[in-house]
Short mmCIF file of C-alpha atoms and ligand atoms in Angstrom, two decimals:
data_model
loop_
_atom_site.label_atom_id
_atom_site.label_comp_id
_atom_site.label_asym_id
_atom_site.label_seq_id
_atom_site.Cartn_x
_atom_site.Cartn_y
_atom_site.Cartn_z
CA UNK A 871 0.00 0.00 0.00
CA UNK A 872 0.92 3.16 -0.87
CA UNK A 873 2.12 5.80 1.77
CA UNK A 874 1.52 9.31 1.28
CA UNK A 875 2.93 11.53 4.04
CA UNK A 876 -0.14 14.94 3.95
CA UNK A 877 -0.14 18.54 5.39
CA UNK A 878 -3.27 18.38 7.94
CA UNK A 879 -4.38 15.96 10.39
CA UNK A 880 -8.11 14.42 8.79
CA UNK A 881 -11.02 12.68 10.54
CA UNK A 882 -12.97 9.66 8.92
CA UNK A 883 -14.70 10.07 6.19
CA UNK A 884 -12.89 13.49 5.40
CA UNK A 885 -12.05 14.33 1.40
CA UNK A 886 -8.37 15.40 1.10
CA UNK A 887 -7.44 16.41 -2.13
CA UNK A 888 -4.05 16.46 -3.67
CA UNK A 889 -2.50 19.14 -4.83
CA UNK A 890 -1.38 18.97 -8.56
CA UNK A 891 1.90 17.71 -8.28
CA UNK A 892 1.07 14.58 -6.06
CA UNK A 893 -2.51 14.55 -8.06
CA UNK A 894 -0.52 14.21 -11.61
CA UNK A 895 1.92 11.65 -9.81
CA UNK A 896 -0.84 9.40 -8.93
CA UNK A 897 -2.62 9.37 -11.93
CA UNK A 898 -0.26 9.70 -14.51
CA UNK A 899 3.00 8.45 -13.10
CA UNK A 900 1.48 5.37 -10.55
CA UNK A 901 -1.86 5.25 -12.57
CA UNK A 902 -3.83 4.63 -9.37
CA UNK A 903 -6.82 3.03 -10.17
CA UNK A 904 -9.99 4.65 -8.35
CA UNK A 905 -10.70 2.37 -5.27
CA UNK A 906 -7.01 1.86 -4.48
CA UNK A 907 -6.04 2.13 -1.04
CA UNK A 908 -3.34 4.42 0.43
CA UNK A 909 -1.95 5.36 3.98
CA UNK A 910 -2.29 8.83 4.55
CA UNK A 911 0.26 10.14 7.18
CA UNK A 912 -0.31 13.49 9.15
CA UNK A 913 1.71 12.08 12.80
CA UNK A 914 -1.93 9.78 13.05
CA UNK A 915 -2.13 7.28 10.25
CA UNK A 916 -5.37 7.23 7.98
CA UNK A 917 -6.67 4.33 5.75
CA UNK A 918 -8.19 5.81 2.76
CA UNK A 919 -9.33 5.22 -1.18
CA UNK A 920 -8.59 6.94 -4.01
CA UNK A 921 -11.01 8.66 -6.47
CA UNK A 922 -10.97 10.80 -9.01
CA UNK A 923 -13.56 13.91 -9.38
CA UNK A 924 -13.78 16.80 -11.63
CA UNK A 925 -10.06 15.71 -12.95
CA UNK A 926 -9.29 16.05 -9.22
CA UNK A 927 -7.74 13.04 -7.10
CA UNK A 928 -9.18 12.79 -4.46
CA UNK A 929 -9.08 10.52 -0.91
CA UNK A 930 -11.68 9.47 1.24
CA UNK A 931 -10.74 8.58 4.69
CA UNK A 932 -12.05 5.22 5.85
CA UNK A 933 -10.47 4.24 9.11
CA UNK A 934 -7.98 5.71 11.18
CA UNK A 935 -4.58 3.07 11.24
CA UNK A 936 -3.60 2.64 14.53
CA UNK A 937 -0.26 1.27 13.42
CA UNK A 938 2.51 4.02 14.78
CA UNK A 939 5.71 2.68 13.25
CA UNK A 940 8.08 4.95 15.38
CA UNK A 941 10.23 3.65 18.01
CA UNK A 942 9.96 4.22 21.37
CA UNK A 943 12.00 6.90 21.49
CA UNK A 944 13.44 10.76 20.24
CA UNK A 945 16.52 9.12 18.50
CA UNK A 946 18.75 12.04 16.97
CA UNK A 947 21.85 11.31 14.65
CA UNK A 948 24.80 13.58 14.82
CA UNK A 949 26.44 12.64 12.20
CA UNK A 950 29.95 14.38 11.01
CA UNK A 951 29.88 15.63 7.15
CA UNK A 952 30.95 12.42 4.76
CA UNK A 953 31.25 12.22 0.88
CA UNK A 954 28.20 12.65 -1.00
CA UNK A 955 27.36 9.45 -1.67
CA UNK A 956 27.84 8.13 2.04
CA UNK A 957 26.06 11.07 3.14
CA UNK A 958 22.86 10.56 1.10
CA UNK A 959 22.87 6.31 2.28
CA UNK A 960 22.89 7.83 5.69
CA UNK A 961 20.16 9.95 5.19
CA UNK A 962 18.29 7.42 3.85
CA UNK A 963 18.97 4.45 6.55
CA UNK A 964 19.43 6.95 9.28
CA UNK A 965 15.14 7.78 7.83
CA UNK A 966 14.72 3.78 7.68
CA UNK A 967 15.96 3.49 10.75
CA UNK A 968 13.70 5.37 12.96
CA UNK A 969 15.56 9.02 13.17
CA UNK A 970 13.44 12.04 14.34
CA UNK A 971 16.33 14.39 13.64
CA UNK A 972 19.80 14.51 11.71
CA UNK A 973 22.14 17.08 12.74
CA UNK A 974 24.99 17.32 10.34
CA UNK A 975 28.41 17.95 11.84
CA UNK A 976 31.20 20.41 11.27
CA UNK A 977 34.10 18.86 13.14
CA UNK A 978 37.80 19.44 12.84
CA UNK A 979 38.29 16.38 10.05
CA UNK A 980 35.63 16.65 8.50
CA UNK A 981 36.58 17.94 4.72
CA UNK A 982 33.22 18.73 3.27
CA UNK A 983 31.97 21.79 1.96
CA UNK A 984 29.40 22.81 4.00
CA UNK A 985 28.74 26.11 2.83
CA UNK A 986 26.57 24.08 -0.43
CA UNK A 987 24.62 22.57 2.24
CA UNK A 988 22.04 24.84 1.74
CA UNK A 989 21.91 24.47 -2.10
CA UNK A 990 21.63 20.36 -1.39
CA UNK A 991 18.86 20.68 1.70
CA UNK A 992 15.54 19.89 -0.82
CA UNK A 993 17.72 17.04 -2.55
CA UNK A 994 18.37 16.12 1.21
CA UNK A 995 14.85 16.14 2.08
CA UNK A 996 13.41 14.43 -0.67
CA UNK A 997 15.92 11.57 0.19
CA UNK A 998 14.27 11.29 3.95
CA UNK A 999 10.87 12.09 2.85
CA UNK A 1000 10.88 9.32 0.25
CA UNK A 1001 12.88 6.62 2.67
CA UNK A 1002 9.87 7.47 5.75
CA UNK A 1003 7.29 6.91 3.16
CA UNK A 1004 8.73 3.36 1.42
CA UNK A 1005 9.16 2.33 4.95
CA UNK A 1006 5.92 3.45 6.31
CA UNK A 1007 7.16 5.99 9.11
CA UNK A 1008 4.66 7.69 10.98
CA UNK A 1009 7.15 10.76 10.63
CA UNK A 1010 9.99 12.46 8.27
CA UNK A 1011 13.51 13.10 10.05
CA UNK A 1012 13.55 16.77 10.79
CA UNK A 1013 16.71 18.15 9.07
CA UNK A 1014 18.79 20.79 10.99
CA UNK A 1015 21.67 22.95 9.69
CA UNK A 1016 24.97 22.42 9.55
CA UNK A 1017 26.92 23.15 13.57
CA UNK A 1018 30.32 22.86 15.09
CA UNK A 1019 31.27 20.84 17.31
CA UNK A 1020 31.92 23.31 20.20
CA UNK A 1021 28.31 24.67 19.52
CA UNK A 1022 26.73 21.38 19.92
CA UNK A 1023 23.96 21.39 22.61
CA UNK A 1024 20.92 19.23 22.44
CA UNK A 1025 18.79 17.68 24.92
CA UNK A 1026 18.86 13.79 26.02
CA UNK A 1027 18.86 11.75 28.63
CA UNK A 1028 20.91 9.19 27.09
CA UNK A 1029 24.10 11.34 24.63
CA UNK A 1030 26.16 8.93 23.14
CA UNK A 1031 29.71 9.28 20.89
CA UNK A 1032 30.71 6.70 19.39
CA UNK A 1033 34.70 6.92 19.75
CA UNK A 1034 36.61 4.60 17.53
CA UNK A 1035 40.04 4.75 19.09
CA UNK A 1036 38.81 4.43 22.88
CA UNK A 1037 40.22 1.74 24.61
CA UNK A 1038 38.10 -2.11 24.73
CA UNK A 1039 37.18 -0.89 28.38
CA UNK A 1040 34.80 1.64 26.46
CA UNK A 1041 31.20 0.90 27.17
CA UNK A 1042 28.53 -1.05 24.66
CA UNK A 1043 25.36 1.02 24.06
CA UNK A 1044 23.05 -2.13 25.31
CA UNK A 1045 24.92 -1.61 28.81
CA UNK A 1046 24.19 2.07 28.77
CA UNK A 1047 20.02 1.14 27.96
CA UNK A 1048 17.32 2.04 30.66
CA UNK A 1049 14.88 2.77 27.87
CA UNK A 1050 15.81 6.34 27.66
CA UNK A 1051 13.48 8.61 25.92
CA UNK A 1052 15.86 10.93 24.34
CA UNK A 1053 18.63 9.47 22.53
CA UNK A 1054 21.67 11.40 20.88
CA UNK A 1055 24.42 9.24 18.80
CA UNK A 1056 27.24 11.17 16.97
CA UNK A 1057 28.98 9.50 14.68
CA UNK A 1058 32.49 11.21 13.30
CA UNK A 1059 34.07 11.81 10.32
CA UNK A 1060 36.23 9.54 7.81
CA UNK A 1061 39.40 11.19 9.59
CA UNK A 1062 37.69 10.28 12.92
CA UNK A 1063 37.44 12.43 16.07
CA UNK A 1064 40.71 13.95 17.45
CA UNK A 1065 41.04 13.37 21.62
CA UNK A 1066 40.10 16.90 22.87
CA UNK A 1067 37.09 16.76 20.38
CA UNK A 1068 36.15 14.02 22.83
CA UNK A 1069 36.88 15.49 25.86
CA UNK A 1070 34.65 18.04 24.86
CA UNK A 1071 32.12 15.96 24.20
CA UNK A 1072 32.23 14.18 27.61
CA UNK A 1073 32.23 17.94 29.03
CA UNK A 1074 28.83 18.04 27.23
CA UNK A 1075 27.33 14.97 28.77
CA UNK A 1076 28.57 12.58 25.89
CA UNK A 1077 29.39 8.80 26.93
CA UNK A 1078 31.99 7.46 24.37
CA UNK A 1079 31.04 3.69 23.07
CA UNK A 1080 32.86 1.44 21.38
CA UNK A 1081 30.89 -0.18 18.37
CA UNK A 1082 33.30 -3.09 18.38
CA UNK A 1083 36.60 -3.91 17.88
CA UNK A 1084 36.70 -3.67 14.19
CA UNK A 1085 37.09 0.44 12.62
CA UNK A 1086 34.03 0.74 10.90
CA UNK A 1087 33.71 3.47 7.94
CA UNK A 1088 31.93 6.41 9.07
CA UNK A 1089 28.68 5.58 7.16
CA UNK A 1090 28.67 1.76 8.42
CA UNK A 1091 29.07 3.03 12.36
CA UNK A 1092 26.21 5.30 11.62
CA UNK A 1093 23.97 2.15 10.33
CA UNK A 1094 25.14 0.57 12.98
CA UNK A 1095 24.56 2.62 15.89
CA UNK A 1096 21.11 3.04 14.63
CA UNK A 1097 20.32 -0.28 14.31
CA UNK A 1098 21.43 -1.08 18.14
CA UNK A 1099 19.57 1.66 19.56
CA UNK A 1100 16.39 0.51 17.38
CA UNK A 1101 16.88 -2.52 18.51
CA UNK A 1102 16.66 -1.64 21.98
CA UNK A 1103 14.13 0.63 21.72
CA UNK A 1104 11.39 -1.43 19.46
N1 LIG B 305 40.00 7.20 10.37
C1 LIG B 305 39.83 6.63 11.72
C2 LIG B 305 38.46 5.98 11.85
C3 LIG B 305 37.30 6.88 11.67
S1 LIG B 305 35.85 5.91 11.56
C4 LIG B 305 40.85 5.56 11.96
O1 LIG B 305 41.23 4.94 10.96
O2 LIG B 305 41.15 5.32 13.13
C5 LIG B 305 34.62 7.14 11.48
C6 LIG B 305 33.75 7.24 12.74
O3 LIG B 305 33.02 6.05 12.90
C7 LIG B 305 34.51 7.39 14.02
O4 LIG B 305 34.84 8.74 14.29
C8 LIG B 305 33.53 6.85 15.04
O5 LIG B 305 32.54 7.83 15.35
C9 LIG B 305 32.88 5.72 14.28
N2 LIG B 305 33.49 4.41 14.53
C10 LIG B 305 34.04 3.60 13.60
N3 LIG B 305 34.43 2.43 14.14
C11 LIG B 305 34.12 2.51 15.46
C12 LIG B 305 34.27 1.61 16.57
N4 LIG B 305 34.79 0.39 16.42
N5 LIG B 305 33.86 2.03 17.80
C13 LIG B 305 33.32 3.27 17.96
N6 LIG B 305 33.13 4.15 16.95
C14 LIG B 305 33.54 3.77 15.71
#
């Protein structure tokens, strides 16, 4: 079934119609046959079937889903600026993967340009919109801007960095897990974090973990990481 994320929460048996470009993507590009059924996402979940009025598509809500396919908790990635390529697979699993925020990250090896950022953000958000809907998120990953290091200061009760050249003593997340409900990960760059970068991270509340013994590529640890804390968390 098709997923549609919409711009207004709807009650059953409410019309919401499409504006032109979705409209002319489900007719012309999907060729949605009237009566199909599609999830229509505004936070709540809605069941609804498609029709097709005055050259207008239209959906008619029919039930409310009560599946909420978030996890269990506010899971934000920090994740240092990568390559292109690796940075658009970790938008996309780091969507997959339950995110409700990526915060890109300026830190001293970090070698992208971030002053594009800006030009790239829509690209960027089409990547997380589409990954939330294929996977049938009740929510898109909110996007922030581009911050140092030293300026980093978010909220959780559970801030994690993973720190590739810490010690095996380092902790694992699971043995960090009480089911926190606000979860911070940063993940560093190719060139990896330098040791007062971490220092000032623990200043800020950040516990380094180890994700193993082997030295994962930036993108891979992100994956990872994610996939631990979902783990936990489903
Ligand atoms: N260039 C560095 C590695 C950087 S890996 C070196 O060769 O030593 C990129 C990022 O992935 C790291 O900054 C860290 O955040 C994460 N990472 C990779 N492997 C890890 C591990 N085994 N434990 C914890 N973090 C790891």
């Amino acid at each position: 079934m098709q997923q549609i994320f919409i711009d207004k929460p709807l009650e059953i048996n409410d019309i919401y119609e499409f504006d032109e470009p979705k409209a002319h993507h489900l007719m012309h590009v999907l060729r949605m046959a009237k009566g199909t059924k599609v999830r229509l996402v505004h936070e709540r979940a809605y069941l609804a079937s498609i029709d097709y009025i005055d050259g207008k598509v239209i959906a008619k809500v029919e039930a409310v889903d009560a599946n909420d396919n978030e996890l269990h908790c506010n899971l934000i990635l920090v994740q240092a600026m990568i390559k292109k390529e690796k940075w658009e697979l970790v938008l996309q699993k780091a969507s997959e993967l339950g995110c409700t925020m990526i915060v890109p990250l300026i830190s001293k090896r970090t070698i992208i340009d971030d002053k594009r950022f800006n030009d790239k953000r829509a690209r960027y958000e089409k990547i997380l919109l589409e990954a939330a809907q294929q996977c049938k998120r009740n929510q898109v990953p909110q996007l922030m801007d581009p911050i140092n290091l030293k300026d980093l200061n978010i909220y959780g009760d559970l801030k994690l960095v993973a720190y590739e050249a810490f010690n095996q003593k380092a902790s694992k997340i699971h043995e960090l897990w009480q089911h926190q409900k606000n979860v911070v990960i940063v993940i560093g760059p190719e060139g990896g974090f330098e040791p007062q970068e971490i220092t000032m991270l623990q200043a800020k509340g950040y516990n380094c973990v180890s994700l193993g013994k082997r030295i994962l590529r930036s993108e891979t640890a992100s994956i990872y990481a994610l996939s631990v804390i979902g783990e936990l968390s489903e």
